[in-house]
CSV table of C-alpha atoms in Angstrom, one decimal:
chain,number,residue,atom,x,y,z
A,808,UNK,CA,87.8,87.5,-101.9
A,809,UNK,CA,84.8,85.9,-103.5
A,810,UNK,CA,82.6,82.9,-102.7
A,811,UNK,CA,81.5,81.0,-105.7
A,812,UNK,CA,79.3,78.1,-104.7
A,813,UNK,CA,79.0,76.7,-108.2
A,814,UNK,CA,81.7,74.1,-108.5
A,815,UNK,CA,80.8,73.4,-112.1
A,816,UNK,CA,82.3,76.7,-113.0
A,817,UNK,CA,85.8,75.4,-112.4
A,818,UNK,CA,87.1,73.5,-115.4
A,819,UNK,CA,88.6,70.0,-114.9
A,820,UNK,CA,92.3,69.9,-114.5
A,821,UNK,CA,94.6,67.7,-116.5
A,822,UNK,CA,97.6,65.7,-115.1
A,823,UNK,CA,100.6,63.9,-116.5
A,824,UNK,CA,99.7,60.5,-115.3
A,825,UNK,CA,102.4,57.8,-115.1
A,826,UNK,CA,105.3,60.2,-114.5
A,827,UNK,CA,105.4,60.4,-110.7
A,828,UNK,CA,108.3,59.1,-108.7
A,829,UNK,CA,108.9,57.0,-105.6
A,830,UNK,CA,105.9,56.5,-103.3
A,831,UNK,CA,106.3,58.3,-100.0
A,832,UNK,CA,104.2,58.3,-96.8
A,833,UNK,CA,104.0,61.9,-95.6
A,834,UNK,CA,103.4,62.7,-92.0
A,835,UNK,CA,103.8,66.4,-91.5
A,836,UNK,CA,102.7,68.6,-94.3
A,837,UNK,CA,97.7,76.6,-109.4
A,838,UNK,CA,96.6,77.0,-112.3
A,839,UNK,CA,93.5,75.3,-113.7
A,840,UNK,CA,94.2,73.5,-116.9
A,841,UNK,CA,92.3,73.6,-120.2
A,842,UNK,CA,90.6,70.4,-121.3
A,843,UNK,CA,90.8,71.4,-124.9
A,844,UNK,CA,94.6,70.8,-124.8
A,845,UNK,CA,94.5,67.6,-122.7
A,846,UNK,CA,94.5,65.3,-125.7
A,847,UNK,CA,97.4,67.2,-127.3
A,848,UNK,CA,99.5,66.9,-124.2
A,849,UNK,CA,98.9,63.3,-123.6
A,850,UNK,CA,97.3,64.0,-120.2
A,851,UNK,CA,94.7,62.1,-118.2
A,852,UNK,CA,92.1,63.9,-116.2
A,853,UNK,CA,92.0,63.5,-112.4
A,854,UNK,CA,88.7,62.4,-110.9
A,855,UNK,CA,86.5,64.7,-108.7
A,856,UNK,CA,88.1,68.0,-109.9
A,857,UNK,CA,84.7,69.8,-109.9
A,858,UNK,CA,84.1,69.0,-106.2
A,859,UNK,CA,81.9,66.0,-106.9
A,860,UNK,CA,82.8,62.4,-106.0
A,861,UNK,CA,82.1,59.5,-108.3
A,862,UNK,CA,78.4,58.5,-107.8
A,863,UNK,CA,77.4,62.1,-106.9
A,864,UNK,CA,77.7,61.5,-103.1
A,865,UNK,CA,75.0,63.7,-101.6
A,866,UNK,CA,76.6,63.4,-98.1
A,867,UNK,CA,79.3,65.9,-98.9
A,868,UNK,CA,79.2,69.1,-96.8
A,869,UNK,CA,78.3,72.4,-98.4
A,870,UNK,CA,81.0,73.6,-100.6
A,871,UNK,CA,82.3,77.2,-100.9
A,872,UNK,CA,84.9,78.2,-103.4
A,873,UNK,CA,86.8,81.2,-102.1
A,874,UNK,CA,89.2,83.2,-104.3
A,875,UNK,CA,92.3,84.2,-102.4
A,876,UNK,CA,94.1,87.5,-102.8
A,877,UNK,CA,96.4,86.1,-105.5
A,878,UNK,CA,93.5,84.6,-107.5
A,879,UNK,CA,94.0,81.0,-106.2
A,880,UNK,CA,90.7,79.0,-105.6
A,881,UNK,CA,90.4,77.4,-102.2
A,882,UNK,CA,87.6,75.0,-101.4
A,883,UNK,CA,86.0,75.4,-98.0
A,884,UNK,CA,83.6,72.8,-96.7
A,885,UNK,CA,80.8,73.7,-94.3
A,886,UNK,CA,78.5,71.6,-92.1
A,887,UNK,CA,76.0,73.5,-90.0
A,888,UNK,CA,72.8,72.1,-88.6
A,889,UNK,CA,71.2,74.9,-86.5
A,890,UNK,CA,69.5,78.0,-87.9
A,891,UNK,CA,71.6,80.6,-86.1
A,892,UNK,CA,74.9,79.2,-84.8
A,893,UNK,CA,76.6,81.6,-82.4
A,894,UNK,CA,80.2,80.5,-83.2
A,895,UNK,CA,82.3,78.9,-85.9
A,896,UNK,CA,85.1,76.5,-85.9
A,897,UNK,CA,87.9,76.3,-88.6
A,898,UNK,CA,89.2,72.8,-88.9
A,899,UNK,CA,92.6,72.6,-90.6
A,900,UNK,CA,93.8,69.2,-91.8
A,901,UNK,CA,97.3,67.9,-91.7
A,902,UNK,CA,99.7,66.9,-94.4
A,903,UNK,CA,99.0,64.4,-97.2
A,904,UNK,CA,95.2,64.2,-96.8
A,905,UNK,CA,92.4,66.8,-97.3
A,906,UNK,CA,89.6,68.1,-95.2
A,907,UNK,CA,86.6,65.8,-96.0
A,908,UNK,CA,88.7,62.6,-95.5
A,909,UNK,CA,89.9,63.7,-92.1
A,910,UNK,CA,86.9,65.4,-90.8
A,911,UNK,CA,83.8,64.1,-92.6
A,912,UNK,CA,84.4,60.8,-94.5
A,913,UNK,CA,81.4,59.0,-96.0
A,914,UNK,CA,80.7,56.6,-93.2
A,915,UNK,CA,77.4,57.3,-91.4
A,916,UNK,CA,75.7,60.6,-90.9
A,917,UNK,CA,77.3,61.2,-87.5
A,918,UNK,CA,80.8,59.7,-88.0
A,919,UNK,CA,83.1,62.6,-88.5
A,920,UNK,CA,84.4,65.6,-86.4
A,921,UNK,CA,82.4,68.1,-88.5
A,922,UNK,CA,79.0,66.4,-88.0
A,923,UNK,CA,79.8,65.9,-84.3
A,924,UNK,CA,80.6,69.6,-83.8
A,925,UNK,CA,77.7,70.8,-85.9
A,926,UNK,CA,75.3,68.6,-83.9
A,927,UNK,CA,76.4,70.6,-80.8
A,928,UNK,CA,75.4,73.9,-82.5
A,929,UNK,CA,78.6,75.1,-84.0
A,930,UNK,CA,79.1,76.1,-87.6
A,931,UNK,CA,82.0,74.1,-88.9
A,932,UNK,CA,84.3,75.0,-91.7
A,933,UNK,CA,87.2,73.0,-93.1
A,934,UNK,CA,89.3,74.3,-96.0
A,935,UNK,CA,91.2,72.1,-98.4
A,936,UNK,CA,94.6,73.8,-98.3
A,937,UNK,CA,96.3,74.4,-101.7
A,938,UNK,CA,97.3,71.1,-103.3
A,939,UNK,CA,94.8,69.1,-101.2
A,940,UNK,CA,91.3,67.7,-101.7
A,941,UNK,CA,89.1,69.8,-104.1
A,942,UNK,CA,91.1,73.0,-103.9
A,943,UNK,CA,92.8,74.3,-107.0
A,944,UNK,CA,96.1,72.4,-107.4
A,945,UNK,CA,99.4,74.3,-108.0
A,946,UNK,CA,100.5,74.5,-111.6
A,947,UNK,CA,103.6,72.6,-110.7
A,948,UNK,CA,101.5,69.5,-110.1
A,949,UNK,CA,101.0,69.3,-113.9
A,950,UNK,CA,104.6,68.2,-114.3
A,951,UNK,CA,106.8,65.5,-112.9
A,952,UNK,CA,107.9,66.2,-109.3
A,953,UNK,CA,111.5,66.6,-110.1
A,954,UNK,CA,110.7,69.4,-112.6
A,955,UNK,CA,110.0,72.0,-109.9
A,956,UNK,CA,110.7,73.1,-106.3
A,957,UNK,CA,107.9,72.8,-103.8
A,958,UNK,CA,105.4,75.5,-104.6
A,959,UNK,CA,103.7,75.4,-101.2
A,960,UNK,CA,104.7,77.0,-97.9
A,961,UNK,CA,103.3,77.3,-94.4
A,962,UNK,CA,103.4,81.1,-94.7
A,963,UNK,CA,101.2,81.1,-97.8
A,964,UNK,CA,98.9,78.6,-96.2
A,965,UNK,CA,98.7,80.9,-93.1
A,966,UNK,CA,97.7,83.8,-95.3
A,967,UNK,CA,94.9,81.7,-96.8
A,968,UNK,CA,93.7,80.7,-93.3
A,969,UNK,CA,93.6,84.3,-92.3
A,970,UNK,CA,91.5,85.1,-95.4
A,971,UNK,CA,89.1,82.3,-94.5
A,972,UNK,CA,88.9,83.8,-90.9
A,973,UNK,CA,88.2,87.2,-92.3
A,974,UNK,CA,85.5,85.7,-94.5
A,975,UNK,CA,83.8,84.1,-91.5
A,976,UNK,CA,83.8,87.3,-89.6
A,977,UNK,CA,83.1,89.9,-92.2
A,978,UNK,CA,80.8,88.0,-94.6
A,979,UNK,CA,79.3,85.3,-92.4
A,980,UNK,CA,79.0,87.4,-89.3
A,981,UNK,CA,80.8,85.2,-86.7
A,982,UNK,CA,82.4,87.2,-83.9
A,983,UNK,CA,83.5,84.0,-82.1
A,984,UNK,CA,85.8,81.7,-84.1
A,985,UNK,CA,87.7,78.7,-82.8
A,986,UNK,CA,90.8,77.1,-84.5
A,987,UNK,CA,91.4,73.4,-84.6
A,988,UNK,CA,94.6,72.3,-86.2
A,989,UNK,CA,95.2,68.6,-86.8
A,990,UNK,CA,98.7,67.2,-87.2
A,991,UNK,CA,100.3,69.5,-89.9
A,992,UNK,CA,97.4,71.9,-89.1
A,993,UNK,CA,99.2,72.6,-85.8
A,994,UNK,CA,102.2,73.9,-87.8
A,995,UNK,CA,99.9,75.9,-89.9
A,996,UNK,CA,98.3,77.4,-86.8
A,997,UNK,CA,101.7,78.5,-85.6
A,998,UNK,CA,102.3,80.1,-88.9
A,999,UNK,CA,99.0,81.9,-88.7
A,1000,UNK,CA,100.1,83.6,-85.4
A,1001,UNK,CA,103.5,84.4,-86.9
A,1002,UNK,CA,102.0,86.4,-89.9
A,1003,UNK,CA,98.8,87.7,-88.3
A,1004,UNK,CA,96.7,88.2,-85.3
A,1005,UNK,CA,93.6,86.0,-85.7
A,1006,UNK,CA,92.2,86.5,-82.2
A,1007,UNK,CA,90.6,83.0,-82.0
A,1008,UNK,CA,88.3,82.2,-79.1
A,1009,UNK,CA,90.4,79.1,-78.6
A,1010,UNK,CA,93.1,77.2,-80.4
A,1011,UNK,CA,93.3,73.4,-80.4
A,1012,UNK,CA,96.6,71.8,-81.5
A,1013,UNK,CA,95.8,68.1,-82.0
A,1014,UNK,CA,98.6,65.7,-82.8
A,1015,UNK,CA,101.3,68.3,-83.0
A,1016,UNK,CA,104.8,68.6,-81.4
A,1017,UNK,CA,107.7,71.0,-81.0
A,1018,UNK,CA,111.4,70.4,-81.2
A,1019,UNK,CA,111.3,66.6,-81.9
A,1020,UNK,CA,110.3,66.4,-85.6
A,1021,UNK,CA,112.0,67.7,-88.7
A,1022,UNK,CA,109.3,69.6,-90.6
A,1023,UNK,CA,109.3,71.2,-94.0
A,1024,UNK,CA,110.2,70.1,-97.5
A,1025,UNK,CA,113.6,70.5,-99.2
A,1026,UNK,CA,113.3,74.0,-100.9
A,1027,UNK,CA,115.2,72.6,-103.9
A,1028,UNK,CA,112.6,69.9,-104.6
A,1029,UNK,CA,110.9,67.7,-105.6
A,1030,UNK,CA,107.6,69.6,-105.9
A,1031,UNK,CA,105.6,66.8,-104.4
A,1032,UNK,CA,105.7,63.1,-103.4
A,1033,UNK,CA,103.2,60.4,-103.9
A,1034,UNK,CA,101.4,57.8,-101.8
A,1035,UNK,CA,99.6,54.6,-102.8
A,1036,UNK,CA,96.5,53.2,-101.1
A,1037,UNK,CA,98.5,50.3,-99.5
A,1038,UNK,CA,100.9,52.9,-98.0
A,1039,UNK,CA,98.0,54.7,-96.4
A,1040,UNK,CA,96.6,51.5,-94.9
A,1041,UNK,CA,100.0,50.3,-93.8
A,1042,UNK,CA,100.9,53.6,-92.1
A,1043,UNK,CA,97.7,53.5,-90.1
A,1044,UNK,CA,97.9,49.9,-89.1
A,1045,UNK,CA,101.5,50.2,-88.0
A,1046,UNK,CA,100.5,52.4,-85.1
A,1047,UNK,CA,98.2,49.8,-83.5
A,1048,UNK,CA,99.7,48.2,-80.4
A,1049,UNK,CA,101.1,44.7,-80.7
A,1050,UNK,CA,98.3,42.2,-80.3
A,1051,UNK,CA,95.5,44.8,-80.7
A,1052,UNK,CA,92.2,43.7,-82.3
A,1053,UNK,CA,92.4,45.8,-85.4
A,1054,UNK,CA,88.6,45.9,-86.0
A,1055,UNK,CA,87.8,46.8,-82.4
A,1056,UNK,CA,90.6,49.4,-82.1
A,1057,UNK,CA,89.6,51.3,-85.2
A,1058,UNK,CA,85.9,50.5,-85.8
A,1059,UNK,CA,84.8,49.7,-82.3
A,1060,UNK,CA,81.4,48.0,-82.1
A,1061,UNK,CA,80.0,50.0,-85.1
A,1062,UNK,CA,82.3,49.3,-88.0
A,1063,UNK,CA,85.1,47.0,-89.2
A,1064,UNK,CA,88.5,48.5,-89.7
A,1065,UNK,CA,88.2,47.9,-93.5
A,1066,UNK,CA,85.0,49.8,-93.6
A,1067,UNK,CA,86.5,52.8,-91.9
A,1068,UNK,CA,89.7,52.8,-93.9
A,1069,UNK,CA,87.9,52.3,-97.2
A,1070,UNK,CA,85.6,55.3,-96.5
A,1071,UNK,CA,88.5,57.5,-95.6
A,1072,UNK,CA,90.6,56.5,-98.6
A,1073,UNK,CA,87.6,57.1,-100.9
A,1074,UNK,CA,87.4,60.6,-99.6
A,1075,UNK,CA,91.1,61.0,-100.2
A,1076,UNK,CA,91.3,59.6,-103.6
A,1077,UNK,CA,88.2,61.0,-105.3
A,1078,UNK,CA,89.6,64.5,-105.3
A,1079,UNK,CA,92.2,66.6,-107.2
A,1080,UNK,CA,94.9,64.7,-105.5
A,1081,UNK,CA,94.2,61.5,-107.4
A,1082,UNK,CA,96.7,60.6,-110.1
A,1083,UNK,CA,95.1,59.3,-113.2
A,1084,UNK,CA,91.4,59.2,-114.2
A,1085,UNK,CA,89.9,57.7,-111.0
A,1086,UNK,CA,90.9,54.2,-111.8
A,1087,UNK,CA,94.0,52.2,-110.7
A,1088,UNK,CA,97.0,53.4,-112.6
A,1089,UNK,CA,100.5,52.0,-113.2
A,1090,UNK,CA,102.6,54.2,-111.0
A,1091,UNK,CA,106.4,53.9,-111.3
A,1092,UNK,CA,108.2,52.9,-108.1
A,1093,UNK,CA,111.8,53.1,-107.2
A,1094,UNK,CA,113.8,50.6,-109.3
A,1095,UNK,CA,111.4,50.9,-112.2
A,1096,UNK,CA,108.8,48.4,-111.1
A,1097,UNK,CA,105.1,49.4,-111.3
A,1098,UNK,CA,102.1,49.0,-109.1
A,1099,UNK,CA,98.5,48.8,-110.4
A,1100,UNK,CA,97.2,50.8,-107.4
A,1101,UNK,CA,95.3,54.0,-106.7
A,1102,UNK,CA,97.9,56.7,-106.0
A,1103,UNK,CA,97.6,60.3,-104.9
A,1104,UNK,CA,99.9,63.3,-104.8
A,1105,UNK,CA,101.3,63.9,-101.3
A,1106,UNK,CA,102.0,67.7,-101.2
A,1107,UNK,CA,105.3,68.9,-99.8
A,1108,UNK,CA,105.3,72.2,-97.9
A,1109,UNK,CA,108.3,74.5,-97.2
A,1110,UNK,CA,108.9,75.9,-93.8
A,1111,UNK,CA,110.4,79.3,-94.3
A,1112,UNK,CA,110.5,80.3,-90.6
A,1113,UNK,CA,110.5,78.5,-87.2
A,1114,UNK,CA,106.9,79.7,-86.5
A,1115,UNK,CA,107.5,79.4,-82.7
A,1116,UNK,CA,104.5,78.4,-80.6
A,1117,UNK,CA,105.1,81.4,-78.3
A,1118,UNK,CA,103.2,83.5,-80.8
A,1119,UNK,CA,100.0,81.7,-79.8
A,1120,UNK,CA,98.6,83.7,-76.9
A,1121,UNK,CA,94.9,82.8,-77.1
A,1122,UNK,CA,93.5,80.0,-74.9
A,1123,UNK,CA,95.2,76.8,-76.2
A,1124,UNK,CA,94.6,73.1,-75.9
A,1125,UNK,CA,97.3,70.6,-76.8
A,1126,UNK,CA,95.8,67.2,-77.2
A,1127,UNK,CA,97.5,63.8,-78.1
A,1128,UNK,CA,96.5,60.2,-78.4
A,1129,UNK,CA,98.4,57.9,-76.2
A,1130,UNK,CA,99.4,55.5,-78.9
A,1131,UNK,CA,100.3,58.1,-81.5
A,1132,UNK,CA,103.3,56.6,-83.4
A,1133,UNK,CA,104.2,59.9,-85.1
A,1134,UNK,CA,103.9,62.5,-82.3
A,1135,UNK,CA,105.8,61.6,-79.1
A,1136,UNK,CA,104.7,62.6,-75.6
A,1137,UNK,CA,107.9,64.5,-75.3
A,1138,UNK,CA,107.2,66.5,-78.5
A,1139,UNK,CA,103.6,67.2,-77.5
A,1140,UNK,CA,104.6,68.4,-74.0
A,1141,UNK,CA,107.3,70.5,-75.6
A,1142,UNK,CA,104.6,72.1,-77.7
A,1143,UNK,CA,102.4,72.8,-74.6
A,1144,UNK,CA,105.3,74.3,-72.7
A,1145,UNK,CA,106.2,76.5,-75.7
A,1146,UNK,CA,102.7,77.9,-76.4
A,1147,UNK,CA,102.6,81.6,-75.4
A,1148,UNK,CA,99.3,81.5,-73.6
A,1149,UNK,CA,99.5,81.9,-69.9
A,1150,UNK,CA,99.3,78.8,-67.7
A,1151,UNK,CA,95.7,79.5,-66.7
A,1152,UNK,CA,94.8,79.7,-70.4
A,1153,UNK,CA,96.3,76.5,-71.8
A,1154,UNK,CA,95.9,72.8,-71.1
A,1155,UNK,CA,97.4,69.5,-72.0
A,1156,UNK,CA,95.2,66.4,-72.5
A,1157,UNK,CA,96.1,62.9,-73.6
A,1158,UNK,CA,93.4,60.4,-74.6
A,1159,UNK,CA,94.1,56.7,-74.1
A,1160,UNK,CA,93.4,54.1,-76.8
A,1161,UNK,CA,94.0,55.9,-80.0
A,1162,UNK,CA,96.7,56.4,-82.7
A,1163,UNK,CA,97.5,59.5,-84.8
A,1164,UNK,CA,94.2,58.8,-86.5
A,1165,UNK,CA,92.2,58.8,-83.2
A,1166,UNK,CA,89.6,61.2,-84.6
A,1167,UNK,CA,88.6,58.4,-87.0
A,1168,UNK,CA,88.7,55.5,-84.5
A,1169,UNK,CA,86.5,54.2,-81.7
A,1170,UNK,CA,87.8,56.7,-79.2
A,1171,UNK,CA,86.9,59.7,-81.4
A,1172,UNK,CA,84.0,60.9,-79.3
A,1173,UNK,CA,86.1,61.2,-76.2
A,1174,UNK,CA,88.6,63.1,-78.3
A,1175,UNK,CA,85.9,65.4,-79.7
A,1176,UNK,CA,84.4,65.9,-76.2
A,1177,UNK,CA,87.7,67.0,-74.7
A,1178,UNK,CA,88.1,69.7,-77.4
A,1179,UNK,CA,84.5,70.9,-77.0
A,1180,UNK,CA,84.8,71.1,-73.2
A,1181,UNK,CA,87.9,73.3,-73.6
A,1182,UNK,CA,86.2,75.5,-76.1
A,1183,UNK,CA,83.3,76.1,-73.7
A,1184,UNK,CA,85.6,77.3,-70.9
A,1185,UNK,CA,86.5,80.6,-72.8
């Protein structure tokens, strides 16, 4: 596996804009094209394919391009603020949205989970899984979704995470590595323990469940779904309790809800997941009507095994937000009960006042602190 820090070495990828199907809001969770042929094929480039956002946003974390064992390029983001950190944390995002948008969106220097953990002396790393963010997209994403079966699987993602873990230990010199899986990242963590023995210092399963959600894409297809900007906003807002002050619930005293959601969407859209050339595109909807709206690919991931939580035997924290509209308390407690760590090495925590996106809301610091306190116990 190699680490190529020069994102300009990766050619921009082309995409068949205007051929995607019905918009879908995902909740659970390639080849690089040749620009010389883009005009011949009637393709439009995606924005941000070289790892740079529009406007050359200098706030992005440090980028590492790692080549996996099968030649696929994976983008791993790093934020480290101390000279000699003693431990590393792998932050693994969920389905639909990539690493920067979930862990380090462009909204103040100390807003995201990566800056928060880095400020406490940890070296933080967040991979964009295949098909997400700035990582190399699967070749199947160059075609309409119905043309292929889903190319992604939790097992392949687990192998990639194990490769990143080996890179942190063997090349970066970290003996102590924590795992933090967010939403779909909790299923990825289960798969990691199914296919390998990562020996993490601690495991955090944030916004995950067991036995209450149907997870995994139809193995027959389509290859991917899509999501519009309005769908992203509606999904988030729908979780707020009835009568809640949206600005206060999401932004607290620091930001408005619109500021937070706009920054997060910016980090989602200005990546390889964007459909089109970075501007609003006419995306077909069910029934043939179109919407002039920014749209992204929402990856679909196959689940090829149950990936039972009993495989996770390292110290484990299961944490949930009380108003999470996707992960029920029953499902989260099922996950806690099923984790294989002994009772003295696992813990369940619930934080009041947050949705499935609590890590981007006003209660995010309490959420981060609960995770950090657990990590320091082991």
